[in-house]
Coordinates of C-alpha atoms in Angstrom, one line a residue:
X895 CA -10.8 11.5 -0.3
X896 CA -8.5 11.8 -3.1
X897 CA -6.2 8.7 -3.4
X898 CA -3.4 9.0 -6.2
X899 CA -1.2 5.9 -6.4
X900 CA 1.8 5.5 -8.0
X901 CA 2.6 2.6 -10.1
X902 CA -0.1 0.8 -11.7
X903 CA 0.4 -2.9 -11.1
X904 CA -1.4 -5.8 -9.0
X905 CA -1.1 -4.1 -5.5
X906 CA -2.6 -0.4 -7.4
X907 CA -5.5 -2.5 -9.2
X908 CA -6.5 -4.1 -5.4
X909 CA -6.5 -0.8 -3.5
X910 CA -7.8 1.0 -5.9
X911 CA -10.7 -1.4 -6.1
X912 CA -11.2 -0.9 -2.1
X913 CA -10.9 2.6 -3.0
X914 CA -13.7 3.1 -5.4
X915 CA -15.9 0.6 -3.5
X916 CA -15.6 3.2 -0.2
X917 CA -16.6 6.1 -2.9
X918 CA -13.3 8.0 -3.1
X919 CA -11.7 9.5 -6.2
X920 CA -8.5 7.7 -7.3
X921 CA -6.1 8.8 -9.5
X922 CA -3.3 6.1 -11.2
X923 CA -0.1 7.5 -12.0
X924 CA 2.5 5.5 -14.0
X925 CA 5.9 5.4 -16.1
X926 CA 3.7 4.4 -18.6
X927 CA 0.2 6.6 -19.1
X928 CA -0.7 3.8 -21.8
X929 CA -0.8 1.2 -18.6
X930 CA -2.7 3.6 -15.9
X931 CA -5.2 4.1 -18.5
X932 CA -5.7 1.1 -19.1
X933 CA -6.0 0.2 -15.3
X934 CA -8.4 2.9 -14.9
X935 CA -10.6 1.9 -17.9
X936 CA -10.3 -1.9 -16.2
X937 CA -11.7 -0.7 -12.9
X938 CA -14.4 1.6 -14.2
X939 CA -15.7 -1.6 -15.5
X940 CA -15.6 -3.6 -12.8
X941 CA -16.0 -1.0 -9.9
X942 CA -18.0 -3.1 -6.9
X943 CA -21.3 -0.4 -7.2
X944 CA -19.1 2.2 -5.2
X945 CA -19.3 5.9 -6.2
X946 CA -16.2 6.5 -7.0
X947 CA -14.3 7.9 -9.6
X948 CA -11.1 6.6 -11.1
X949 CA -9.2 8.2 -13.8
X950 CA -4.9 7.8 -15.7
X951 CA -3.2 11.1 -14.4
X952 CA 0.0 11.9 -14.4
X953 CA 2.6 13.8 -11.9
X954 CA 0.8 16.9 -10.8
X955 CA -2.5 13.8 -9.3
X956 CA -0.3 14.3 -6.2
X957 CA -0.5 17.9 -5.6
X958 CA -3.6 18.0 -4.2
X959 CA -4.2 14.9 -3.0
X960 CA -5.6 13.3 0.5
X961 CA -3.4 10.0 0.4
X962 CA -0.6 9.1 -1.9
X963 CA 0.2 5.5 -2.1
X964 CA 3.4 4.1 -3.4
X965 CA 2.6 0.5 -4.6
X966 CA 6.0 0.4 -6.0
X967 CA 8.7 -2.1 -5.2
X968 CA 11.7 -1.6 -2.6
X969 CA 13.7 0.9 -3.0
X970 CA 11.9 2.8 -5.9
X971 CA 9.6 4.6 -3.1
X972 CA 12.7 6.5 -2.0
X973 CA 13.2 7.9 -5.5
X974 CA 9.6 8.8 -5.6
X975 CA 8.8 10.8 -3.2
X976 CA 12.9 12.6 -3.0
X977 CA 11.9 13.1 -7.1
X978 CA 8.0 14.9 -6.0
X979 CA 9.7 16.6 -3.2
X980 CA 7.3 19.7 -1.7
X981 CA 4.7 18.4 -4.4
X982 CA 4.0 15.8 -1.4
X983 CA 3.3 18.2 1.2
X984 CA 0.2 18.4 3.0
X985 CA -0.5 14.6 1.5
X986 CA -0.3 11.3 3.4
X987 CA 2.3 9.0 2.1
X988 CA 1.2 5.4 2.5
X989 CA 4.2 2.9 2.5
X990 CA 3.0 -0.4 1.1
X991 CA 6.0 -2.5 0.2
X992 CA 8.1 -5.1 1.1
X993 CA 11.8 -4.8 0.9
X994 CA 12.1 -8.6 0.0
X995 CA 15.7 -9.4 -1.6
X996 CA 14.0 -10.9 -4.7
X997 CA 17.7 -12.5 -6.0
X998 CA 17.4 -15.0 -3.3
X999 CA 13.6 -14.7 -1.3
X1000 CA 16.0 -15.3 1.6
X1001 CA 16.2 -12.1 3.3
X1002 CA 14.9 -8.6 3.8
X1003 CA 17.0 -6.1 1.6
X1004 CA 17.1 -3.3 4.0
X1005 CA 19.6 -3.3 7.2
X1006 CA 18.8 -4.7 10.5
X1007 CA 17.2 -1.9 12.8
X1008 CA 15.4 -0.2 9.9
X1009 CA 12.7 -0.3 7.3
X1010 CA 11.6 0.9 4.3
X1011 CA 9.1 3.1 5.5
X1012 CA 11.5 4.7 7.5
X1013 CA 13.9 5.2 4.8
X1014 CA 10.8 6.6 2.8
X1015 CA 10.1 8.9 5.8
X1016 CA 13.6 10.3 6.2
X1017 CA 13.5 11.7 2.2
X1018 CA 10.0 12.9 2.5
X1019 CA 9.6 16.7 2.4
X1020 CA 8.2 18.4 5.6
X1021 CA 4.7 18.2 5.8
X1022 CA 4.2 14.9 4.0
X1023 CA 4.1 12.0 6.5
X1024 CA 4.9 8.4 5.8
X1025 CA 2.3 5.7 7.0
X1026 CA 3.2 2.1 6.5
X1027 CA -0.2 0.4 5.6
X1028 CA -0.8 -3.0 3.2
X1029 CA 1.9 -4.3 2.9
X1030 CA 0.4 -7.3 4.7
X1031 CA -1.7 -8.2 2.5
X1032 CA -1.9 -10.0 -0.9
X1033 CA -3.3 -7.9 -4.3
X1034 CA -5.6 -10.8 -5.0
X1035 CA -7.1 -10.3 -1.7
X1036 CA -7.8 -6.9 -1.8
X1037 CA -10.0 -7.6 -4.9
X1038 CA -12.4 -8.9 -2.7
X1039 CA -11.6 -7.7 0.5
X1040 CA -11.9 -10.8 2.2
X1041 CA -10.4 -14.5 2.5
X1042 CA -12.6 -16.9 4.4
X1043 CA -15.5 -14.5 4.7
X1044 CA -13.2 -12.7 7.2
X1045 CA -12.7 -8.9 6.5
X1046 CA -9.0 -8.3 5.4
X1047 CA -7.1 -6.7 8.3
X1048 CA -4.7 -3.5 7.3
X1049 CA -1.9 -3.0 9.9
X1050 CA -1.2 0.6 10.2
X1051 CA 2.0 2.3 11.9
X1052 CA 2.7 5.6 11.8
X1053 CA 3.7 8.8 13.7
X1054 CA 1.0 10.9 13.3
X1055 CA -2.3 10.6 14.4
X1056 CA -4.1 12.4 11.5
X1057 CA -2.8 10.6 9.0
X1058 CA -2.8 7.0 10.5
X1059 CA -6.4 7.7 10.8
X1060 CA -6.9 9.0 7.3
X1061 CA -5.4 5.4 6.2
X1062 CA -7.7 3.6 8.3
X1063 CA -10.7 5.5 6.5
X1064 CA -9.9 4.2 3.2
X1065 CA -9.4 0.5 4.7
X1066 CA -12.9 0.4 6.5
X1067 CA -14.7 2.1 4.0
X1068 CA -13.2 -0.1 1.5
X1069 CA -15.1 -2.6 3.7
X1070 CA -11.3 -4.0 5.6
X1071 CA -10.4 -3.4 9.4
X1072 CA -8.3 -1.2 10.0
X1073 CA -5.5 -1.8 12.9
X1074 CA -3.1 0.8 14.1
X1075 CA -0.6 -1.0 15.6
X1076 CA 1.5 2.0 16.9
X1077 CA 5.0 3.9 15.8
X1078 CA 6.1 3.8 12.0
X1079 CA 9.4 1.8 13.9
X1080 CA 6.9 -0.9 14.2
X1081 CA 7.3 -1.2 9.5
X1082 CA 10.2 -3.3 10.9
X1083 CA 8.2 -6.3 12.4
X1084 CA 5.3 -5.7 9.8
X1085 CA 7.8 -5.7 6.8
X1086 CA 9.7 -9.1 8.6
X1087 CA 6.4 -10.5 9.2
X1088 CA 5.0 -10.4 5.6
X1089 CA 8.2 -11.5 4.6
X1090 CA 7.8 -14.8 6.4
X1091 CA 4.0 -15.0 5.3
X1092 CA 5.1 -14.7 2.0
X1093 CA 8.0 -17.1 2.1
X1094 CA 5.7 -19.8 3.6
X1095 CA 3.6 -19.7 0.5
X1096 CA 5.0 -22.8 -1.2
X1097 CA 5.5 -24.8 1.4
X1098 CA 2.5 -24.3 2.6
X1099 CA 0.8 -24.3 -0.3
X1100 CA -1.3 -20.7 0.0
X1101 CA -1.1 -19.8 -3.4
X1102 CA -0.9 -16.1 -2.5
X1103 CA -4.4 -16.3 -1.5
X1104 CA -3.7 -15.9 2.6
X1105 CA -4.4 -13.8 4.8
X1106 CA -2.7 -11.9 8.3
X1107 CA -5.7 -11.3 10.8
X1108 CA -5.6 -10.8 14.4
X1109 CA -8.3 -12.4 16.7
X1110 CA -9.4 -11.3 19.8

């Protein structure tokens, strides 16, 4: 698949490194084309023996493109995908944030019955369906894929069929489980979830190196 990803920062660098190892084509996209190329040029070098590609590209990566991943902090996913518009159409918008109120790490910054990725989904263009996916786990993670010798897991909820299970390609053949775990209403408890798992890191002394898995 094609995967384009806007924003090139820690959570970009960790898919796109599950990405490549799966073999798919990724494409950073960025404010600044200086940073995605230098992203790109970092993951060429250290690309697990995958056969993928990865490459600095710049608005029109999303035209054509399988996935589209917005590893971008709350709320700037909105203005993303209302400023692409029809560009989006026909592509799978993948949700991965977490609207954390960063001023005081004490709440959620979207209102009570809601989240992001449904905000996200109600400016998205016809055609271009929101999944929320990764936003449970950490970008340090994802360089490896695992914590513990465990397999990360990627919760996935969505709407559509197609597209939840074009997200769950990329997890497992990024070598992660992938679990759909039903409507995109269910963002709400994944966003409040991660919130708490990332709230608990100090006092629990995680260092951002945890994980979310279901057993059976």
């Amino acid at each position: 698949m094609i995967i384009a990803i806007i924003g090139p920062g820690n959570m970009a660098r960790g898919i796109a490194t599950r990405a490549l190892a799966g073999g798919h084509t990724v494409r950073l996209v960025g404010r600044s084309a200086e940073q995605a190329a230098a992203l790109a040029e970092e993951l060429r070098r250290a690309a697990p023996g995958g056969d993928g590609d990865v490459r600095q590209s710049d608005a029109i990566a999303v035209e054509d493109a399988d996935l589209v991943v917005l590893a971008v902090p709350y709320p700037a996913g909105r203005e993303v995908v209302a400023d692409y518009g029809t560009a989006l159409t026909g592509s799978v918008i993948v949700d991965i944030c977490n609207p954390v109120d960063f001023s005081t790490f004490d709440s959620l910054a979207v209102p009570a019955g809601t989240s992001a990725a449904e905000q996200i989904a109600a400016e998205a263009a016809p055609g271009a369906p929101v999944v929320k996916a990764f936003n449970t786990t950490f970008a340090a993670t994802l360089l490896s894929g695992q914590v513990a010798g465990q397999p990360l897991d990627v919760l996935i909820a969505g709407d559509d069929e197609d597209a939840k299970r074009s997200v769950a390609e990329l997890a497992a053949s990024g070598g992660l489980r992938p679990l759909d775990v039903g409507p995109l209403r269910r963002a709400r408890e994944l966003e409040a979830f991660q919130f708490l798992h990332m709230a608990a890191q100090e006092r629990l002394g995680l260092n951002w190196s945890s994980a979310v898995k279901i057993l059976p």
